[in-house]
C-alpha positions as a printed NumPy array, in Angstrom:
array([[  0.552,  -6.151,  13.856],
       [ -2.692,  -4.421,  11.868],
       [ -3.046,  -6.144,   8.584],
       [ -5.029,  -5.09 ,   5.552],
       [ -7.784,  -7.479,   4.569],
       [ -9.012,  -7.17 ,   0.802],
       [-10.517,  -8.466,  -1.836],
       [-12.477,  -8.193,  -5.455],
       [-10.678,  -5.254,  -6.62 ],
       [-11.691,  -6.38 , -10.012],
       [ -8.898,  -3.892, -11.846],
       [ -9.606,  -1.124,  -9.177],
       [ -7.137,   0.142,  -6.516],
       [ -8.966,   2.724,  -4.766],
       [ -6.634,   5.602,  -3.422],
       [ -8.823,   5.072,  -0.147],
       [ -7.507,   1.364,   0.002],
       [ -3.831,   2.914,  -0.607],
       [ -3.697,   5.183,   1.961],
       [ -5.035,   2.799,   4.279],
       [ -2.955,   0.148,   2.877],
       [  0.013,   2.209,   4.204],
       [ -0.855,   2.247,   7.756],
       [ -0.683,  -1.136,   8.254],
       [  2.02 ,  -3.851,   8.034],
       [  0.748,  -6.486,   5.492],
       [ -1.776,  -6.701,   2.926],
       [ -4.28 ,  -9.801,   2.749],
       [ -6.062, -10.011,  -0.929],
       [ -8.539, -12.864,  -1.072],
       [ -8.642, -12.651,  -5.188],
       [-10.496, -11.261,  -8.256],
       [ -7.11 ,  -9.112,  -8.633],
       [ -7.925,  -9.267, -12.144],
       [ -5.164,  -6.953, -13.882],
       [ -1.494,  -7.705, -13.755],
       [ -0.925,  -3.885, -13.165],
       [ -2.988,  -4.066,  -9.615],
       [ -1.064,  -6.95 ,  -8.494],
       [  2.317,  -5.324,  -9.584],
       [  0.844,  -1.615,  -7.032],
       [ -0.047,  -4.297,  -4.301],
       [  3.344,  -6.018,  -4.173],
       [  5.026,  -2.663,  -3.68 ],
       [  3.063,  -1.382,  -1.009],
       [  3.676,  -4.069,   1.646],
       [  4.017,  -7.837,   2.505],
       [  1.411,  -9.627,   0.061],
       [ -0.49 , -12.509,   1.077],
       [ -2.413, -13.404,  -2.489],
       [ -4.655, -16.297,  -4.069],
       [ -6.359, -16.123,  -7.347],
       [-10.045, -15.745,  -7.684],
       [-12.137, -16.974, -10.618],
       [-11.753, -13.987, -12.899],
       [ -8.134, -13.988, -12.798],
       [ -7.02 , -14.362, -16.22 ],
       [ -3.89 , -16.323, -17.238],
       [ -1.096, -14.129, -16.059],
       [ -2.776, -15.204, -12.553],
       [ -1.324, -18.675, -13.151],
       [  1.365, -18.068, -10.834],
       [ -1.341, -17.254,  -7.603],
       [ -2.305, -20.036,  -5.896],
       [ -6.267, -21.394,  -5.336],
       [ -5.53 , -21.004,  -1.492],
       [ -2.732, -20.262,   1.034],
       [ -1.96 , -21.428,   4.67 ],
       [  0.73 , -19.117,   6.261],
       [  1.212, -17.453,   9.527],
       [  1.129, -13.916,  11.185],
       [  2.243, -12.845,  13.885],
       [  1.907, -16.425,  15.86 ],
       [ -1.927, -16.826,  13.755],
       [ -2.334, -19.673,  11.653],
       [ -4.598, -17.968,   8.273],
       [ -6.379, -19.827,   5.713],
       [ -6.909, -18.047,   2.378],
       [ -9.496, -18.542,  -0.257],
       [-10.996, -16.674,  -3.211],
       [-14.751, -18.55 ,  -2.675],
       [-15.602, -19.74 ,   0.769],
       [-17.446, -22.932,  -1.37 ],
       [-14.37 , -24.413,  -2.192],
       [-12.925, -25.056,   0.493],
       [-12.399, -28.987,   1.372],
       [-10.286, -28.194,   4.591],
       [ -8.726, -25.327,   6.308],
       [ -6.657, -27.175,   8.707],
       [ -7.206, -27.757,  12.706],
       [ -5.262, -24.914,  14.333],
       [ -6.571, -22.307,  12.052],
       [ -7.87 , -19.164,  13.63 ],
       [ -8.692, -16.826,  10.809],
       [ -9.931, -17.751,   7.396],
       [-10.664, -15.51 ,   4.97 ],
       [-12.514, -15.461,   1.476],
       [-14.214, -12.996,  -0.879],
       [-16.775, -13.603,  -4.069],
       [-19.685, -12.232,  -2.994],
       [-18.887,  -8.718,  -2.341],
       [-20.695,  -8.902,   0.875],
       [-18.955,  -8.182,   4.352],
       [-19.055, -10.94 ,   6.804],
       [-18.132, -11.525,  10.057],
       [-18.621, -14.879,  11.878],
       [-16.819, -15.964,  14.929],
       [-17.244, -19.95 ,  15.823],
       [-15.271, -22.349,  18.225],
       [-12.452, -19.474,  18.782],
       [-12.242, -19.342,  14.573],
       [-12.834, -16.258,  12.458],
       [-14.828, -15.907,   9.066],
       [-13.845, -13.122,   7.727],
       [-15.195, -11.605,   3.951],
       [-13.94 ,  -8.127,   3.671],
       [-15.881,  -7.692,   0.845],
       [-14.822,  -5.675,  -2.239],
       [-13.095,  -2.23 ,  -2.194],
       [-12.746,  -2.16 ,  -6.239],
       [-15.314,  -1.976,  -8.996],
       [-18.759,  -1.689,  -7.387],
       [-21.454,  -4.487,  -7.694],
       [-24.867,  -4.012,  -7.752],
       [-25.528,  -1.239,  -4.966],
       [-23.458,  -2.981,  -2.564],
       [-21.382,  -0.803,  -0.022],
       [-17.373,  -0.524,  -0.827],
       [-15.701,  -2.257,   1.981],
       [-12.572,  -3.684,   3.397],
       [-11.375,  -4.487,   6.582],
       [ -8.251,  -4.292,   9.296],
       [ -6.724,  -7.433,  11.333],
       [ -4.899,  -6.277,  14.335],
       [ -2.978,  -9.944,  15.629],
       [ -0.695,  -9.633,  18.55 ],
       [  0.941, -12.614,  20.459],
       [ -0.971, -15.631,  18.209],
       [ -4.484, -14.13 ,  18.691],
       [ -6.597, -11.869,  16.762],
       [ -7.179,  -8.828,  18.796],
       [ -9.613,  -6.811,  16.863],
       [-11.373,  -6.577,  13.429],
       [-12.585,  -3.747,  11.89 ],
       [-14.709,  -3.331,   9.091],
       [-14.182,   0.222,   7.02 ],
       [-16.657,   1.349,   4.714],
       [-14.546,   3.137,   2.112],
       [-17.101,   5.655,   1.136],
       [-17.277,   7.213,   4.88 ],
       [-13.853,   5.902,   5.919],
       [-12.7  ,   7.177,   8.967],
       [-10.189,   4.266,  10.752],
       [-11.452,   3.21 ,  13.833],
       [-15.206,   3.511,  13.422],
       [-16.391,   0.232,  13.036],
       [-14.398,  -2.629,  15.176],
       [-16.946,  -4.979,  15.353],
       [-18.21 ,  -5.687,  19.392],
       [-15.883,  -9.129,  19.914],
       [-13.387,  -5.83 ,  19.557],
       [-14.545,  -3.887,  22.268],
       [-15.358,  -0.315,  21.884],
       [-13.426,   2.837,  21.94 ],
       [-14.059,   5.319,  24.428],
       [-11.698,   8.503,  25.336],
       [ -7.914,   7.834,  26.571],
       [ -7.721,   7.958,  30.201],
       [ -6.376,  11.039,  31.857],
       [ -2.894,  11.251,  32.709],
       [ -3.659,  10.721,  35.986],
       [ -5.672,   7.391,  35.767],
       [ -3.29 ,   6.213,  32.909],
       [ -0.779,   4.195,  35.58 ],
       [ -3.796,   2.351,  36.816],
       [ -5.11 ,   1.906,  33.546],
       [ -1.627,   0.255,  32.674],
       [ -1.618,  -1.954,  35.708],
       [ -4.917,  -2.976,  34.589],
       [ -4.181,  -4.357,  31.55 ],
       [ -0.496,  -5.82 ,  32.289],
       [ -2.962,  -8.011,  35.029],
       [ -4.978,  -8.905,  31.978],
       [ -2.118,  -9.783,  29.808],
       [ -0.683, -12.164,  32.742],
       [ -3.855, -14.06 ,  32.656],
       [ -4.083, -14.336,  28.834],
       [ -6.772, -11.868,  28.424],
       [ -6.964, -10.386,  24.468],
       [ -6.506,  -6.601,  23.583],
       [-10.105,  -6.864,  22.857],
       [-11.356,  -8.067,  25.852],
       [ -9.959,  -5.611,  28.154],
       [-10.858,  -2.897,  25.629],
       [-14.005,  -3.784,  26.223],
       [-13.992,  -4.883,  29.882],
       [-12.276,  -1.544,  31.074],
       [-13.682,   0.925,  28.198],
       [-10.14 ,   1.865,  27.266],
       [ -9.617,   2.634,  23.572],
       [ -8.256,  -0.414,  21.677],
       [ -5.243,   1.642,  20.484],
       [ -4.241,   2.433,  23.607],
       [ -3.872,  -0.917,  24.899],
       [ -2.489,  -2.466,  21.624],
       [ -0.16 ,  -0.008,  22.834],
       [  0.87 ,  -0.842,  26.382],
       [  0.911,  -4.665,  25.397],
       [  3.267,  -3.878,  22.244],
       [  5.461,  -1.997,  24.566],
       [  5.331,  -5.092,  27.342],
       [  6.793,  -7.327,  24.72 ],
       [  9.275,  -5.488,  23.59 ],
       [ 10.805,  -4.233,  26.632],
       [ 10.926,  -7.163,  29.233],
       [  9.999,  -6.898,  32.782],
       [  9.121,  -2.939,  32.471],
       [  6.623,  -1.521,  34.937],
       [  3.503,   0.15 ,  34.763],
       [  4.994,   3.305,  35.738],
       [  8.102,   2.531,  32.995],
       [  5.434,   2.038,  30.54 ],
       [  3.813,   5.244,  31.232],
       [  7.121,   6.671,  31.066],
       [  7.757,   5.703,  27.668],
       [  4.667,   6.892,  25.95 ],
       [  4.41 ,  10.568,  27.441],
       [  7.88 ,  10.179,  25.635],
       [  6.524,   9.009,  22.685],
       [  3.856,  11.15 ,  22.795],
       [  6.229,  14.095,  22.776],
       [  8.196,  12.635,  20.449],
       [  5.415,  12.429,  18.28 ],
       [  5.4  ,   8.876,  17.48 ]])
């Protein structure tokens, strides 16, 4: 699942943040909305996940100061200013904030601190950023950052990611398979065998998406299905 992490729009949906709004499955917006008419665009794009930052005017009332909900098997805390918050809650893995306009990544004791910063109404000189969650199976498998002025998706998945390197040739792409259904038996994220085996993350998002959904398939099944897919064009 690749969620959409924003914030600070401050009356601003950038056709940028639309289009890559619509290639993902859920939209994350850590407040500053600030006009009804945003919020009304955001709630018909995709699944909305919303709390109400401090320039929010009244018809925010609704929105609440923070949210605890669940994607995709990850437990999220969600907060307009990371100053006040009192308690996330223990099994939390990703928390994520906004205010300051500033991108921030911080990974600490298997928890993520995450500011996308603002993709709206520019502050200051500060760069116009968001970013993209990808969760699978109850653990956060990559996070990108995507500067919106140079926005080209995939460019920036920070290192706990892995990097992205060319697919594998047809001919290495069973072993590359094998590879990472080994991983997935020993609980190993899309990240880390990204990175361990230089495979691009999409491509083993997409073996391990196609694991789940079809039960005891082999490598050589798996294969199978996306040379169909492929011609397919899916």
């Amino acid at each position: 699942m690749r969620v959409a992490v924003i914030a600070d729009t401050h009356g601003l949906l950038r056709q940028e943040t639309v289009d890559l709004i619509g290639g993902c499955d859920a939209v994350i917006h850590a407040g500053d909305v600030d006009t009804p008419d945003i919020y009304e665009k955001l709630k018909g794009q995709k699944p909305l996940y919303l709390v109400r930052g401090n320039n929010d005017g009244g018809w925010a009332g609704q929105l609440p100061e923070s949210l605890r909900f669940e994607l995709e098997g990850v437990p999220i805390f969600l907060i307009h200013n990371r100053k006040d918050i009192r308690e996330t809650g223990e099994n939390v893995k990703l928390v994520i904030f906004g205010h300051s306009h500033k991108y921030s990544e911080e990974w600490a004791e298997g928890r993520c601190w995450l500011n996308p910063g603002s993709c709206g109404k520019r502050r200051f000189r500060l760069p116009l950023t968001m970013a993209a969650v990808t969760l699978l199976d109850g653990k956060i498998a990559a996070v990108e950052r995507i500067d919106l002025e140079n926005a080209e998706y995939g460019k920036n998945i920070s290192p706990a990611a892995g990097g992205r390197e060319s697919m594998p040739p047809e001919a290495d792409r069973r072993k590359a398979v094998g590879r990472i259904l080994r991983g997935m038996d020993k609980g190993e994220t899309i990240a880390e065998m990204s990175l361990k085996w230089k495979l691009p993350q999409d491509f083993v998002e997409q073996v391990c998406r196609i694991r789940v959904t079809h039960p005891g398939v082999t490598a050589e099944g798996i294969v199978n299905k996306m040379e169909v897919n492929e011609l397919r064009g899916r």
